[in-house]
mmCIF file of C-alpha atoms in Angstrom:
data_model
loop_
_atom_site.group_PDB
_atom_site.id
_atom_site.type_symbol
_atom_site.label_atom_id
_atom_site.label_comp_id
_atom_site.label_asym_id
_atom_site.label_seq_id
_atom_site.Cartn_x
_atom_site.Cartn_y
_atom_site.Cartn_z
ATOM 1 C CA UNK O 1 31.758 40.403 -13.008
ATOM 2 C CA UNK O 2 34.155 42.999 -11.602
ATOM 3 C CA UNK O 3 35.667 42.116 -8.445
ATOM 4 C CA UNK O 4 39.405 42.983 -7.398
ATOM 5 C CA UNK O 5 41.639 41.891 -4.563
ATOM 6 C CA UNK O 6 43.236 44.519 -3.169
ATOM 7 C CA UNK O 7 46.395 44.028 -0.603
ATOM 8 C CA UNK O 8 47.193 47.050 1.206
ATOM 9 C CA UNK O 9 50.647 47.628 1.754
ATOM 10 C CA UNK O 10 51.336 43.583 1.486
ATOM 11 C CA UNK O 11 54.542 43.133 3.473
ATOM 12 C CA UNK O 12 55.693 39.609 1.712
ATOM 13 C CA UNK O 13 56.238 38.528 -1.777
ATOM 14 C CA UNK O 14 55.026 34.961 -0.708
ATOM 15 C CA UNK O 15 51.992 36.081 0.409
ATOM 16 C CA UNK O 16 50.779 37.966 -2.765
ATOM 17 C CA UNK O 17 51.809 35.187 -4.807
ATOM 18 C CA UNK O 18 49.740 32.735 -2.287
ATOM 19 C CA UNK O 19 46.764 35.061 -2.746
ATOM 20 C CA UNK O 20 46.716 35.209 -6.874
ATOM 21 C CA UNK O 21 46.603 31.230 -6.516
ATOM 22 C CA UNK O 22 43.743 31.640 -4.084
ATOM 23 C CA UNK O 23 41.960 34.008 -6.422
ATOM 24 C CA UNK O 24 42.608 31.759 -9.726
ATOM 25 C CA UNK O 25 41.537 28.543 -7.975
ATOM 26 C CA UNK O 26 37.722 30.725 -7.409
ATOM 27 C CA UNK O 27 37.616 32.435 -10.470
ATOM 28 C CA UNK O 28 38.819 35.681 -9.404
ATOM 29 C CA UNK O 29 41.411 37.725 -11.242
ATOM 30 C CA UNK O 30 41.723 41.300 -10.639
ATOM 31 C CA UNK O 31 44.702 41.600 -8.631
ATOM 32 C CA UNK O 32 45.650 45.419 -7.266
ATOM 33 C CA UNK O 33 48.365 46.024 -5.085
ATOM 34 C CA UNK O 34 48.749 49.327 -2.554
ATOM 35 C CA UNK O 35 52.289 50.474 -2.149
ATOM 36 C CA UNK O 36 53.965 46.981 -1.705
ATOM 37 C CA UNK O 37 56.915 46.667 1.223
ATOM 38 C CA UNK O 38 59.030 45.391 -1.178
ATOM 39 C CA UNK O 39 58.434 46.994 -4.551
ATOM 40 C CA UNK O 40 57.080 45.706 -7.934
ATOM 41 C CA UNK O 41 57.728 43.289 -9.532
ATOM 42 C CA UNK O 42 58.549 40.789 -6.977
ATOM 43 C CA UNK O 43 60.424 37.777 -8.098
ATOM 44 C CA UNK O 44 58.955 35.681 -5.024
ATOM 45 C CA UNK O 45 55.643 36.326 -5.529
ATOM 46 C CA UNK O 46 55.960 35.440 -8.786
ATOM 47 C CA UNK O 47 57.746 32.063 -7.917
ATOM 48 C CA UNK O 48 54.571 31.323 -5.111
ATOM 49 C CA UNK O 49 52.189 32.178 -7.906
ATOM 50 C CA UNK O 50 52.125 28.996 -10.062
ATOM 51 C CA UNK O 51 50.216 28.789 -12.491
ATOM 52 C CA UNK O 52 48.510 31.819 -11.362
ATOM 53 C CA UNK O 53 51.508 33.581 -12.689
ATOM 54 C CA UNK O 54 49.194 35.659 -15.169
ATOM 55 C CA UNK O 55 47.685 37.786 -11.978
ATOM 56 C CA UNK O 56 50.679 38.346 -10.558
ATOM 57 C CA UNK O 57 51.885 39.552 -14.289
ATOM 58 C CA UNK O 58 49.065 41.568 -14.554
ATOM 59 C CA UNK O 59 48.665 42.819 -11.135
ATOM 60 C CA UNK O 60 47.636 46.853 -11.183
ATOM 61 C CA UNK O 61 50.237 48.765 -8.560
ATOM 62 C CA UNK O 62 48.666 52.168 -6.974
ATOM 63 C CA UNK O 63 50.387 54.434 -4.398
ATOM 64 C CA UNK O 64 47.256 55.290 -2.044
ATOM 65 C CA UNK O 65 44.399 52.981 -0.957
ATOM 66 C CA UNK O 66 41.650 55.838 -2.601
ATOM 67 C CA UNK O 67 43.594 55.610 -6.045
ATOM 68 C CA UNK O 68 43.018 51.979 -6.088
ATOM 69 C CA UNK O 69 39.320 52.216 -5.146
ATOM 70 C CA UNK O 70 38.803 55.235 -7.618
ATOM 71 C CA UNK O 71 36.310 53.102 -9.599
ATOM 72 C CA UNK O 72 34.419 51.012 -7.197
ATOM 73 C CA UNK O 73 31.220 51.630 -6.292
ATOM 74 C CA UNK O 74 31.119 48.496 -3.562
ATOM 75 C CA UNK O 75 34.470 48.242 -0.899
ATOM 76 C CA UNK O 76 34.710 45.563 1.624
ATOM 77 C CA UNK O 77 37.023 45.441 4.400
ATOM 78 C CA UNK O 78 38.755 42.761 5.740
ATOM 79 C CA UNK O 79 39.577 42.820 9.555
ATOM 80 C CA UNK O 80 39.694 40.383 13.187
ATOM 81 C CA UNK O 81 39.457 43.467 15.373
ATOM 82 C CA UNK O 82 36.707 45.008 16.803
ATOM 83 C CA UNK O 83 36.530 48.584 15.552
ATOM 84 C CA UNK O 84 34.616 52.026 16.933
ATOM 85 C CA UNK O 85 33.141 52.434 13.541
ATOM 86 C CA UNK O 86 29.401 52.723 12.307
ATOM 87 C CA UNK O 87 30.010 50.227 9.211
ATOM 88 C CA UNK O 88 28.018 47.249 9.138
ATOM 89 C CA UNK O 89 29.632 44.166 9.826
ATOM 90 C CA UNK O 90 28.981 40.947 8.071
ATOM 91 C CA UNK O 91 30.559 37.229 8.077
ATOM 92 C CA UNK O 92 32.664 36.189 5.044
ATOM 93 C CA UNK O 93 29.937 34.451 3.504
ATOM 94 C CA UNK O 94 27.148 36.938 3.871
ATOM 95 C CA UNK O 95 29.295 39.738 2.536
ATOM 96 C CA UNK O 96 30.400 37.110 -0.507
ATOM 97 C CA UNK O 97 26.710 36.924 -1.234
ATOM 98 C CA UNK O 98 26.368 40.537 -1.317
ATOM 99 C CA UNK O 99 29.485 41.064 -3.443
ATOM 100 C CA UNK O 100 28.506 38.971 -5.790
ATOM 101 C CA UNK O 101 24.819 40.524 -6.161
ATOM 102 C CA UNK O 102 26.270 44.096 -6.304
ATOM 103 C CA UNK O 103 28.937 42.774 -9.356
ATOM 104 C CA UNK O 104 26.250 40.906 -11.248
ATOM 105 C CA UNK O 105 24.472 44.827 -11.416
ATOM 106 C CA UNK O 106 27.552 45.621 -12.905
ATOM 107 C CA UNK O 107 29.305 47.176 -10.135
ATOM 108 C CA UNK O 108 32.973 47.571 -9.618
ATOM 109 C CA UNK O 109 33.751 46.077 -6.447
ATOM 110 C CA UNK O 110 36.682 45.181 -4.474
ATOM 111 C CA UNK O 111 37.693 43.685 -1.075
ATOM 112 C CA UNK O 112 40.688 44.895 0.922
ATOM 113 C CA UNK O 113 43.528 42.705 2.632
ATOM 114 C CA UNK O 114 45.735 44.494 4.853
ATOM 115 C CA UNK O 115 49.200 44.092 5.451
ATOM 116 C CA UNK O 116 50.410 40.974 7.043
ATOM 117 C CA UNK O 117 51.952 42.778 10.533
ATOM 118 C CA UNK O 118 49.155 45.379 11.656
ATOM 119 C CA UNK O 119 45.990 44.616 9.134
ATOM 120 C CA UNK O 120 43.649 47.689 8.098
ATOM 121 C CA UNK O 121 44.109 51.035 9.509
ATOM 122 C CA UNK O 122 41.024 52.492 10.483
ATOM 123 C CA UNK O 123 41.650 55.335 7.560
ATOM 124 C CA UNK O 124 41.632 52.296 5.031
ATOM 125 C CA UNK O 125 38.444 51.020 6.466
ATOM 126 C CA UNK O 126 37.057 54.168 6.565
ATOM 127 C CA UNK O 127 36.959 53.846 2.572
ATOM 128 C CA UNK O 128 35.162 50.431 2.961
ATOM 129 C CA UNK O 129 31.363 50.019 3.006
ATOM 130 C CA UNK O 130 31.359 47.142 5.319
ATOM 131 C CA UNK O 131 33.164 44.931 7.211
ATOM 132 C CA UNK O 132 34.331 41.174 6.608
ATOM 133 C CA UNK O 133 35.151 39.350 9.327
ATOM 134 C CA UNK O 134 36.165 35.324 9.038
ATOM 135 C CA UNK O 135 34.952 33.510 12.107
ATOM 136 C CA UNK O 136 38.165 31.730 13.805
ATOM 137 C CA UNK O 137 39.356 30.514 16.699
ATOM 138 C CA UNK O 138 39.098 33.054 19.635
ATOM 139 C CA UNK O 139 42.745 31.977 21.185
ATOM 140 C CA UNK O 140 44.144 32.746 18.129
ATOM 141 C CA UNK O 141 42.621 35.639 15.620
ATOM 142 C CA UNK O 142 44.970 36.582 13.107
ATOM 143 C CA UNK O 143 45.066 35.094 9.947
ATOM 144 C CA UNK O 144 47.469 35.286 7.662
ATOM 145 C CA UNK O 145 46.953 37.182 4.544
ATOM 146 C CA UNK O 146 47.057 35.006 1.943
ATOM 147 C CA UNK O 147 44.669 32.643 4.237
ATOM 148 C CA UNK O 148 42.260 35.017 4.352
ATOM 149 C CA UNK O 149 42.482 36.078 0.892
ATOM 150 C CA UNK O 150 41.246 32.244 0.292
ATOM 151 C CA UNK O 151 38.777 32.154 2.235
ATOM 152 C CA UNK O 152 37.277 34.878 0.978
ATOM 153 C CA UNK O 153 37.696 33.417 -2.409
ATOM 154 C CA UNK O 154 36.171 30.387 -1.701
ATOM 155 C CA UNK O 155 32.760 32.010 -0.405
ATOM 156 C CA UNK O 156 32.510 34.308 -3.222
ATOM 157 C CA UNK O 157 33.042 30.493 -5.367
ATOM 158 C CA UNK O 158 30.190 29.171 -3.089
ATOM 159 C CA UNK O 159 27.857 32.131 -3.482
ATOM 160 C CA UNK O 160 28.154 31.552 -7.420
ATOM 161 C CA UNK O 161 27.038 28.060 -7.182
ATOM 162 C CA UNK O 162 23.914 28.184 -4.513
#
């Protein structure tokens, strides 16, 4: 099944090695980075990574959020804000479920993480065809990046096995 991470303008090496563990610990493996504070290769994502060293190794580096989604037919968007937008808007594990239905037709999909300080823009969610949103606490919203990027993991890991 095709499914790829994608961290938008990821601000911290730490955090994109945190999320290829998350991804490798739920089966996931198609890392691609947008335009990456810090540059590529980054030595300490590579030292969070483990042993998901591989997908940071083989992480795919684009320049714009459209080049990265060229191929998918099937965007999600991660986000804890409210947003004027007409996209549906579905829990973690719902859109999980629907991720995974959409890659077992064979789709390309992908979800988007953005960066660590502001999250999506509403251009990068414009390219989305839904929104993910991870129920939390209402005192405190914000999760951080490579949080998220587990949790997200883990759901698409539950939706395999129900």
């Amino acid at each position: 099944m095709s499914v790829s991470i994608v961290l938008i303008r990821p601000q911290m090496g730490e955090n994109i090695g945190a999320a290829a563990r998350a991804m490798a610990n739920f089966g996931l493996s198609g890392l691609r980075l947008v335009a990456p504070r810090d540059g590529w290769p980054n030595v300490k994502a590579s030292d969070t990574a483990g042993r998901a060293l591989p997908l940071v190794d083989d992480a795919v580096v684009y320049a714009s959020v459209p080049e990265a989604l060229a191929d998918c037919q099937f965007v999600l968007a991660t986000t804890a804000r409210a947003r004027a937008m007409s996209l549906p808007v579905m829990e973690v594990r719902e859109a999980m479920a629907a991720l995974r239905a959409r890659a077992a037709r064979g789709e390309q999909c992908a979800v988007l993480f953005g960066p660590e300080r502001t999250g999506l823009s509403n251009e990068d969610l414009a390219l989305a065809d839904a929104v993910v949103t991870i129920p939390v606490a209402p005192e405190y919203t914000s999760l951080n990046i490579g949080q998220a990027v587990v949790v997200a993991c883990y759901e698409w890991f539950m939706s395999l096995h129900q």
